[in-house]
Amino acid sequence: MANLWLIKIGEISLKKGNRAYFERLLKENIKRRFADIGAQTQITIRSGRYYLETELEESRVSAILASTPGINAFSRARKVKKNLDALLDASLETARECLGRGSGMRFKFEVRRVDKSLPLNCYDYARELGAMLLGAVPGLKVDVHNPDFVIRVELREWGYVYEDQRPGTGGLPVGSGGRGMLLLSGGIDSPVAGYLMARRGLTLTAIHFHTPPYTSGESHDKVLRLAAALAPCCGGITLLTVPFTDCQVRLSRAVDTPALTLHSRACMMRIAELCARQRRCGALITGESLGQVASQTLESMAYTDQSVALPVFRPLVGMDKEQIIHYARAIGSYDISIEPFADCCSLFSPENPLTRPNVAEQREKFAAVEGLEALMAEAAGNAAEARFNSHGVKIGDD
Ligand code: ATP
Ligand code: MG
């Protein structure tokens, strides 16, 4: 038999004229996540509330709903007639489930009465149901201040009984904000940056620069796994892998060593921009955080910003490492990120990097690197593509 789930939205409910568009998009995103594993769903939206019916097992539904941006909270619910007997039966089943999970005996009811034609008010419903539940299960106690579990009853066109509101991701549905290209390294930061922008509604394409033979196959495999880990909260993701060796070697011969990281980063941004335009992405996203490393000073960011025309989003710019790690653990990228395979930036990074570049001066130096324009275009043309569905399963590549 199908289970019913109640889904609550947050920020979408603040939308005015185009709220229906956001609601429809979220519904499509949820449906696609179920369809990607061949599961059937029925979703109806009423007064900003989503009612989802599916036969898929509870733990898998929960994992899907917890990682889909646009959802604020969700609960497994029982849908019953609005009379006290039916509400009590559903409450009893709900209480037994809580106790079966090892919950303590103190409970309370929280009742919301949307249907104003009903004979009792919220308080009366809570009192009646509470008394009936106490009579039915020996040992239970009402505790309105410190309950071990809360049974929620909503009286709308039907009665809905549920407990345990589980937190969702919040934010906006993926796709509502356009498309962005995420510069994905093998580190801790960039997957988190991608997650935060997906949560603001961007559909992501990730781009990774690798430098064989200086970087290994393991290092590339790690990035593929990072993209797969990120895919659920992005509704699926495409990863482009760009061969960067020729650009990196050309730069390391042409520019002063302290400025190498700066120019490598600008070069990546330029190639990312070429790929972004081909794929109709309107912004670049990086995992930079102000002052975290020598190449992430205000002046360095000003330099990389001016090297491209597209807006650069840096959602981690004001965060410290602890906050970033907290997110990385939550999305499951942290353990992959800390694997030891070297990235091209660390291999080519100078001992004393330039931290306060003069933008105009460095810009001239970059423009003077012979043949770089052609190498960047070639690198963009040689990008290899891998696609992951909304469960991180690879569904196609070059
Ligand atoms: P991360 O933990 O994301 O690797 P980091 O602290 O190591 O970040 P840097 O190496 O300075 O910082 O990189 C800053 C940003 O530049 C990264 O967050 C990422 O967006 C981008 N970047 C760096 N290296 C690569 C790469 N090889 N491919 C794609 N993007 C990269
Ligand atoms: Mg890095």
Coordinates of N, CA and C in Angstrom, one line a residue, residues 207-348:
I207 N 33.1 21.7 -13.8 CA 34.3 21.6 -14.7 C 35.5 21.3 -13.9
H208 N 36.3 20.3 -14.3 CA 37.5 20.0 -13.5 C 38.7 20.1 -14.5
F209 N 39.8 20.7 -14.0 CA 41.0 20.7 -14.8 C 42.0 19.7 -14.3
H210 N 42.4 18.8 -15.2 CA 43.4 17.9 -14.7 C 44.7 18.0 -15.6
T211 N 45.8 17.6 -15.0 CA 47.1 17.8 -15.6 C 47.9 16.5 -15.7
P212 N 47.4 15.6 -16.5 CA 48.2 14.3 -16.6 C 49.5 14.6 -17.4
P213 N 50.6 14.0 -17.1 CA 50.8 12.9 -16.2 C 51.1 13.4 -14.7
Y214 N 51.1 14.8 -14.6 CA 51.4 15.3 -13.2 C 50.4 14.9 -12.2
T215 N 49.1 14.9 -12.6 CA 48.1 14.4 -11.7 C 47.7 13.0 -12.2
S216 N 47.2 12.2 -11.2 CA 47.0 10.7 -11.5 C 45.6 10.4 -11.9
G217 N 45.4 9.2 -12.3 CA 44.1 8.7 -12.6 C 43.2 8.7 -11.3
E218 N 43.9 8.4 -10.2 CA 43.1 8.4 -8.9 C 42.6 9.7 -8.6
S219 N 43.4 10.8 -8.9 CA 42.9 12.1 -8.6 C 41.7 12.5 -9.5
H220 N 41.7 12.0 -10.7 CA 40.5 12.2 -11.6 C 39.3 11.4 -11.1
D221 N 39.6 10.1 -10.7 CA 38.5 9.3 -10.2 C 37.8 9.9 -8.9
K222 N 38.7 10.5 -8.1 CA 38.2 11.2 -6.9 C 37.2 12.3 -7.3
V223 N 37.5 13.1 -8.3 CA 36.6 14.2 -8.7 C 35.3 13.6 -9.3
L224 N 35.4 12.5 -10.0 CA 34.2 11.8 -10.5 C 33.3 11.4 -9.3
R225 N 33.9 10.9 -8.3 CA 33.1 10.5 -7.1 C 32.6 11.7 -6.3
L226 N 33.3 12.8 -6.4 CA 32.8 14.1 -5.8 C 31.6 14.6 -6.5
A227 N 31.6 14.5 -7.8 CA 30.5 14.9 -8.7 C 29.3 14.0 -8.4
A228 N 29.6 12.7 -8.2 CA 28.5 11.8 -7.9 C 27.9 12.1 -6.6
A229 N 28.7 12.5 -5.6 CA 28.2 12.8 -4.2 C 27.3 14.0 -4.3
L230 N 27.7 14.9 -5.1 CA 27.0 16.2 -5.2 C 25.7 16.1 -6.0
A231 N 25.6 15.1 -6.9 CA 24.5 15.0 -7.8 C 23.1 15.0 -7.1
P232 N 22.9 14.3 -6.0 CA 21.5 14.2 -5.4 C 20.9 15.6 -5.1
C233 N 21.8 16.5 -4.5 CA 21.2 17.8 -4.2 C 21.2 18.8 -5.3
C234 N 21.7 18.3 -6.5 CA 21.7 19.2 -7.7 C 20.7 18.7 -8.7
G235 N 19.9 17.6 -8.4 CA 19.0 17.0 -9.3 C 19.8 16.4 -10.5
G236 N 21.0 15.9 -10.3 CA 21.9 15.4 -11.4 C 22.9 16.5 -11.8
I237 N 24.0 16.0 -12.3 CA 25.1 17.0 -12.6 C 25.9 16.4 -13.8
T238 N 26.4 17.3 -14.6 CA 27.3 17.0 -15.7 C 28.7 17.4 -15.3
L239 N 29.7 16.6 -15.5 CA 31.1 16.9 -15.2 C 31.9 17.0 -16.4
L240 N 32.5 18.1 -16.7 CA 33.5 18.3 -17.8 C 34.9 18.1 -17.2
T241 N 35.7 17.3 -17.9 CA 37.1 17.2 -17.5 C 37.9 17.7 -18.6
V242 N 38.7 18.8 -18.2 CA 39.5 19.5 -19.3 C 41.0 19.2 -19.1
P243 N 41.6 18.8 -20.2 CA 43.1 18.6 -20.1 C 43.8 19.9 -20.0
F244 N 44.5 20.1 -18.9 CA 45.0 21.5 -18.6 C 46.6 21.5 -18.7
T245 N 47.2 20.3 -19.0 CA 48.6 20.3 -19.0 C 49.3 21.3 -19.9
D246 N 48.9 21.4 -21.1 CA 49.6 22.3 -22.1 C 49.5 23.7 -21.6
C247 N 48.3 24.2 -21.1 CA 48.2 25.5 -20.6 C 49.1 25.7 -19.4
Q248 N 49.1 24.8 -18.5 CA 49.9 24.9 -17.2 C 51.3 25.0 -17.5
V249 N 51.8 24.1 -18.4 CA 53.3 24.1 -18.7 C 53.6 25.4 -19.4
R250 N 52.8 25.8 -20.4 CA 53.1 27.1 -21.1 C 53.2 28.3 -20.1
L251 N 52.2 28.3 -19.1 CA 52.2 29.4 -18.1 C 53.5 29.3 -17.3
S252 N 53.8 28.1 -16.8 CA 54.9 28.0 -15.9 C 56.3 28.4 -16.5
R253 N 56.3 28.3 -17.9 CA 57.5 28.8 -18.6 C 57.5 30.3 -18.8
A254 N 56.3 30.8 -18.9 CA 56.2 32.2 -19.4 C 56.1 33.3 -18.3
V255 N 55.5 32.9 -17.1 CA 55.2 34.0 -16.1 C 56.2 33.8 -14.9
D256 N 56.3 34.9 -14.2 CA 57.2 34.8 -13.0 C 56.6 33.8 -12.0
T257 N 57.4 33.0 -11.4 CA 57.0 31.9 -10.5 C 56.0 32.4 -9.5
P258 N 56.2 33.4 -8.7 CA 55.2 33.8 -7.7 C 53.8 34.1 -8.2
A259 N 53.7 34.5 -9.5 CA 52.4 34.8 -10.1 C 51.7 33.6 -10.7
L260 N 52.4 32.4 -10.6 CA 51.9 31.3 -11.4 C 50.5 30.8 -11.0
T261 N 50.2 30.7 -9.7 CA 48.9 30.3 -9.2 C 47.8 31.2 -9.7
L262 N 48.1 32.5 -9.6 CA 47.2 33.5 -10.0 C 46.8 33.4 -11.5
H263 N 47.8 33.2 -12.3 CA 47.5 33.0 -13.8 C 46.9 31.7 -14.1
S264 N 47.3 30.7 -13.4 CA 46.6 29.4 -13.6 C 45.2 29.5 -13.4
R265 N 44.8 30.2 -12.3 CA 43.4 30.3 -11.9 C 42.7 31.1 -13.0
A266 N 43.3 32.2 -13.4 CA 42.7 33.0 -14.5 C 42.5 32.2 -15.7
C267 N 43.5 31.4 -16.0 CA 43.4 30.5 -17.2 C 42.2 29.5 -17.1
M268 N 42.1 29.0 -15.9 CA 40.9 28.0 -15.7 C 39.6 28.8 -15.9
M269 N 39.6 30.0 -15.3 CA 38.3 30.8 -15.4 C 38.0 31.1 -16.9
R270 N 39.0 31.4 -17.7 CA 38.8 31.7 -19.1 C 38.2 30.4 -19.8
I271 N 38.8 29.3 -19.6 CA 38.4 28.1 -20.2 C 37.0 27.7 -19.7
A272 N 36.8 27.9 -18.4 CA 35.4 27.6 -17.9 C 34.4 28.5 -18.5
E273 N 34.8 29.7 -18.8 CA 33.8 30.7 -19.4 C 33.5 30.2 -20.9
L274 N 34.5 29.8 -21.6 CA 34.3 29.3 -22.9 C 33.3 28.1 -22.9
C275 N 33.5 27.2 -22.0 CA 32.6 26.0 -21.9 C 31.2 26.5 -21.4
A276 N 31.2 27.5 -20.5 CA 29.9 28.0 -19.9 C 29.1 28.6 -21.0
R277 N 29.7 29.3 -21.9 CA 28.9 29.9 -23.0 C 28.3 28.9 -23.9
Q278 N 29.1 27.8 -24.2 CA 28.6 26.8 -25.1 C 27.4 26.1 -24.4
R279 N 27.4 26.0 -23.1 CA 26.3 25.3 -22.4 C 25.3 26.2 -21.8
R280 N 25.3 27.4 -22.2 CA 24.3 28.4 -21.7 C 24.3 28.6 -20.2
C281 N 25.5 28.5 -19.6 CA 25.6 28.8 -18.1 C 25.8 30.3 -18.0
G282 N 25.1 31.0 -17.1 CA 25.2 32.4 -16.9 C 26.2 32.9 -15.8
A283 N 26.8 31.9 -15.1 CA 27.7 32.3 -14.0 C 28.8 31.3 -13.8
L284 N 29.9 31.7 -13.2 CA 30.9 30.7 -12.8 C 30.9 30.7 -11.3
I285 N 31.2 29.5 -10.7 CA 31.1 29.3 -9.2 C 32.4 28.7 -8.8
T286 N 33.0 29.3 -7.7 CA 34.3 28.8 -7.2 C 34.1 28.6 -5.7
G287 N 35.0 27.8 -5.1 CA 35.0 27.5 -3.7 C 35.9 28.5 -2.9
E288 N 36.2 29.6 -3.4 CA 37.1 30.5 -2.7 C 36.5 31.2 -1.5
S289 N 37.4 31.4 -0.5 CA 37.0 32.0 0.7 C 38.0 33.0 1.1
L290 N 37.6 34.2 1.4 CA 38.5 35.4 1.5 C 39.7 35.1 2.5
G291 N 40.9 35.2 2.1 CA 42.0 35.0 3.0 C 42.4 33.6 3.3
Q292 N 41.7 32.6 2.7 CA 42.0 31.2 3.2 C 43.4 30.8 2.8
V293 N 43.8 31.1 1.5 CA 45.1 30.8 1.1 C 45.6 32.0 0.3
A294 N 46.9 32.0 0.0 CA 47.6 33.2 -0.6 C 46.9 33.6 -1.9
S295 N 46.3 32.7 -2.6 CA 45.7 33.1 -3.9 C 44.2 33.6 -3.7
Q296 N 43.8 33.7 -2.5 CA 42.4 34.1 -2.3 C 42.3 35.4 -1.5
T297 N 43.2 36.3 -1.8 CA 43.1 37.7 -1.3 C 42.2 38.5 -2.1
L298 N 41.8 39.6 -1.6 CA 40.9 40.5 -2.3 C 41.5 40.9 -3.7
E299 N 42.8 41.2 -3.7 CA 43.4 41.6 -4.9 C 43.4 40.4 -5.9
S300 N 43.7 39.2 -5.4 CA 43.7 38.1 -6.4 C 42.3 37.8 -6.9
M301 N 41.3 38.0 -6.1 CA 39.9 37.7 -6.6 C 39.6 38.8 -7.6
A302 N 40.1 40.0 -7.3 CA 39.8 41.1 -8.3 C 40.4 40.8 -9.6
Y303 N 41.6 40.2 -9.6 CA 42.3 39.8 -10.8 C 41.5 38.8 -11.6
T304 N 41.1 37.7 -10.9 CA 40.4 36.6 -11.6 C 39.1 37.1 -12.1
D305 N 38.4 37.9 -11.3 CA 37.1 38.5 -11.7 C 37.2 39.2 -13.1
Q306 N 38.3 40.0 -13.2 CA 38.3 40.8 -14.4 C 38.8 40.0 -15.6
S307 N 39.2 38.8 -15.4 CA 39.7 37.9 -16.5 C 38.5 37.3 -17.3
V308 N 37.3 37.4 -16.7 CA 36.1 36.9 -17.4 C 35.0 37.9 -17.4
A309 N 34.1 37.7 -18.3 CA 32.9 38.7 -18.4 C 31.7 38.1 -17.6
L310 N 31.7 36.8 -17.4 CA 30.5 36.3 -16.6 C 30.6 36.6 -15.1
P311 N 29.5 36.7 -14.4 CA 29.6 36.9 -13.0 C 30.2 35.7 -12.3
V312 N 31.0 36.0 -11.3 CA 31.7 34.9 -10.5 C 31.0 34.8 -9.1
F313 N 30.4 33.7 -8.8 CA 29.8 33.5 -7.5 C 30.7 32.7 -6.6
R314 N 30.9 33.3 -5.4 CA 31.8 32.6 -4.4 C 31.0 32.5 -3.1
P315 N 30.1 31.5 -3.0 CA 29.3 31.4 -1.9 C 30.0 31.2 -0.5
L316 N 31.3 30.8 -0.6 CA 32.0 30.5 0.7 C 32.8 31.7 1.1
V317 N 32.7 32.8 0.4 CA 33.7 33.9 0.6 C 33.8 34.4 2.0
G318 N 32.7 34.3 2.8 CA 32.7 34.8 4.1 C 32.7 33.7 5.2
M319 N 33.0 32.5 4.8 CA 32.9 31.4 5.7 C 34.3 30.9 6.2
D320 N 34.3 30.4 7.4 CA 35.6 29.8 7.8 C 35.6 28.3 7.6
K321 N 36.7 27.7 7.7 CA 36.9 26.3 7.3 C 35.9 25.4 8.1
E322 N 35.7 25.7 9.3 CA 34.8 24.8 10.1 C 33.4 24.8 9.6
Q323 N 32.9 26.0 9.2 CA 31.6 26.0 8.6 C 31.5 25.2 7.3
I324 N 32.6 25.4 6.5 CA 32.6 24.7 5.2 C 32.6 23.2 5.5
I325 N 33.4 22.7 6.4 CA 33.5 21.3 6.7 C 32.2 20.7 7.2
H326 N 31.5 21.6 8.0 CA 30.2 21.1 8.5 C 29.3 20.8 7.3
Y327 N 29.2 21.7 6.3 CA 28.4 21.4 5.1 C 29.0 20.2 4.3
A328 N 30.3 20.1 4.2 CA 30.9 19.0 3.4 C 30.5 17.7 4.0
R329 N 30.5 17.6 5.3 CA 30.1 16.4 6.0 C 28.6 16.1 5.7
A330 N 27.8 17.1 5.8 CA 26.3 16.9 5.6 C 26.0 16.4 4.2
I331 N 26.8 16.9 3.2 CA 26.4 16.4 1.8 C 27.2 15.2 1.4
G332 N 28.1 14.7 2.3 CA 28.8 13.5 2.1 C 30.0 13.6 1.2
S333 N 30.5 14.8 1.0 CA 31.7 15.0 0.1 C 33.0 15.0 0.9
Y334 N 32.9 15.2 2.2 CA 34.1 15.4 3.0 C 35.1 14.3 3.0
D335 N 34.6 13.0 3.2 CA 35.5 11.9 3.2 C 36.2 11.7 1.9
I336 N 35.5 12.0 0.8 CA 36.2 11.9 -0.5 C 37.2 13.0 -0.6
S337 N 36.9 14.2 -0.3 CA 37.8 15.3 -0.4 C 39.1 15.2 0.3
I338 N 39.1 14.5 1.4 CA 40.3 14.4 2.2 C 41.2 13.3 1.8
E339 N 40.8 12.5 0.8 CA 41.7 11.5 0.2 C 42.9 12.3 -0.4
P340 N 44.1 11.6 -0.3 CA 45.3 12.4 -0.5 C 45.8 12.7 -1.9
F341 N 45.0 12.4 -3.0 CA 45.5 12.6 -4.3 C 45.7 14.1 -4.7
A342 N 46.9 14.4 -5.2 CA 47.2 15.8 -5.5 C 46.5 16.4 -6.6
D343 N 46.2 17.7 -6.5 CA 45.5 18.5 -7.5 C 46.6 19.3 -8.2
C344 N 46.3 19.7 -9.5 CA 47.3 20.5 -10.2 C 47.8 21.7 -9.5
C345 N 46.9 22.4 -8.8 CA 47.3 23.6 -8.1 C 48.3 23.4 -7.1
S346 N 48.2 22.3 -6.3 CA 49.2 22.1 -5.3 C 50.5 21.6 -5.9
L347 N 50.5 20.9 -7.0 CA 51.7 20.5 -7.7 C 52.5 21.6 -8.3
F348 N 51.8 22.6 -8.8 CA 52.5 23.7 -9.5 C 52.6 24.9 -8.6

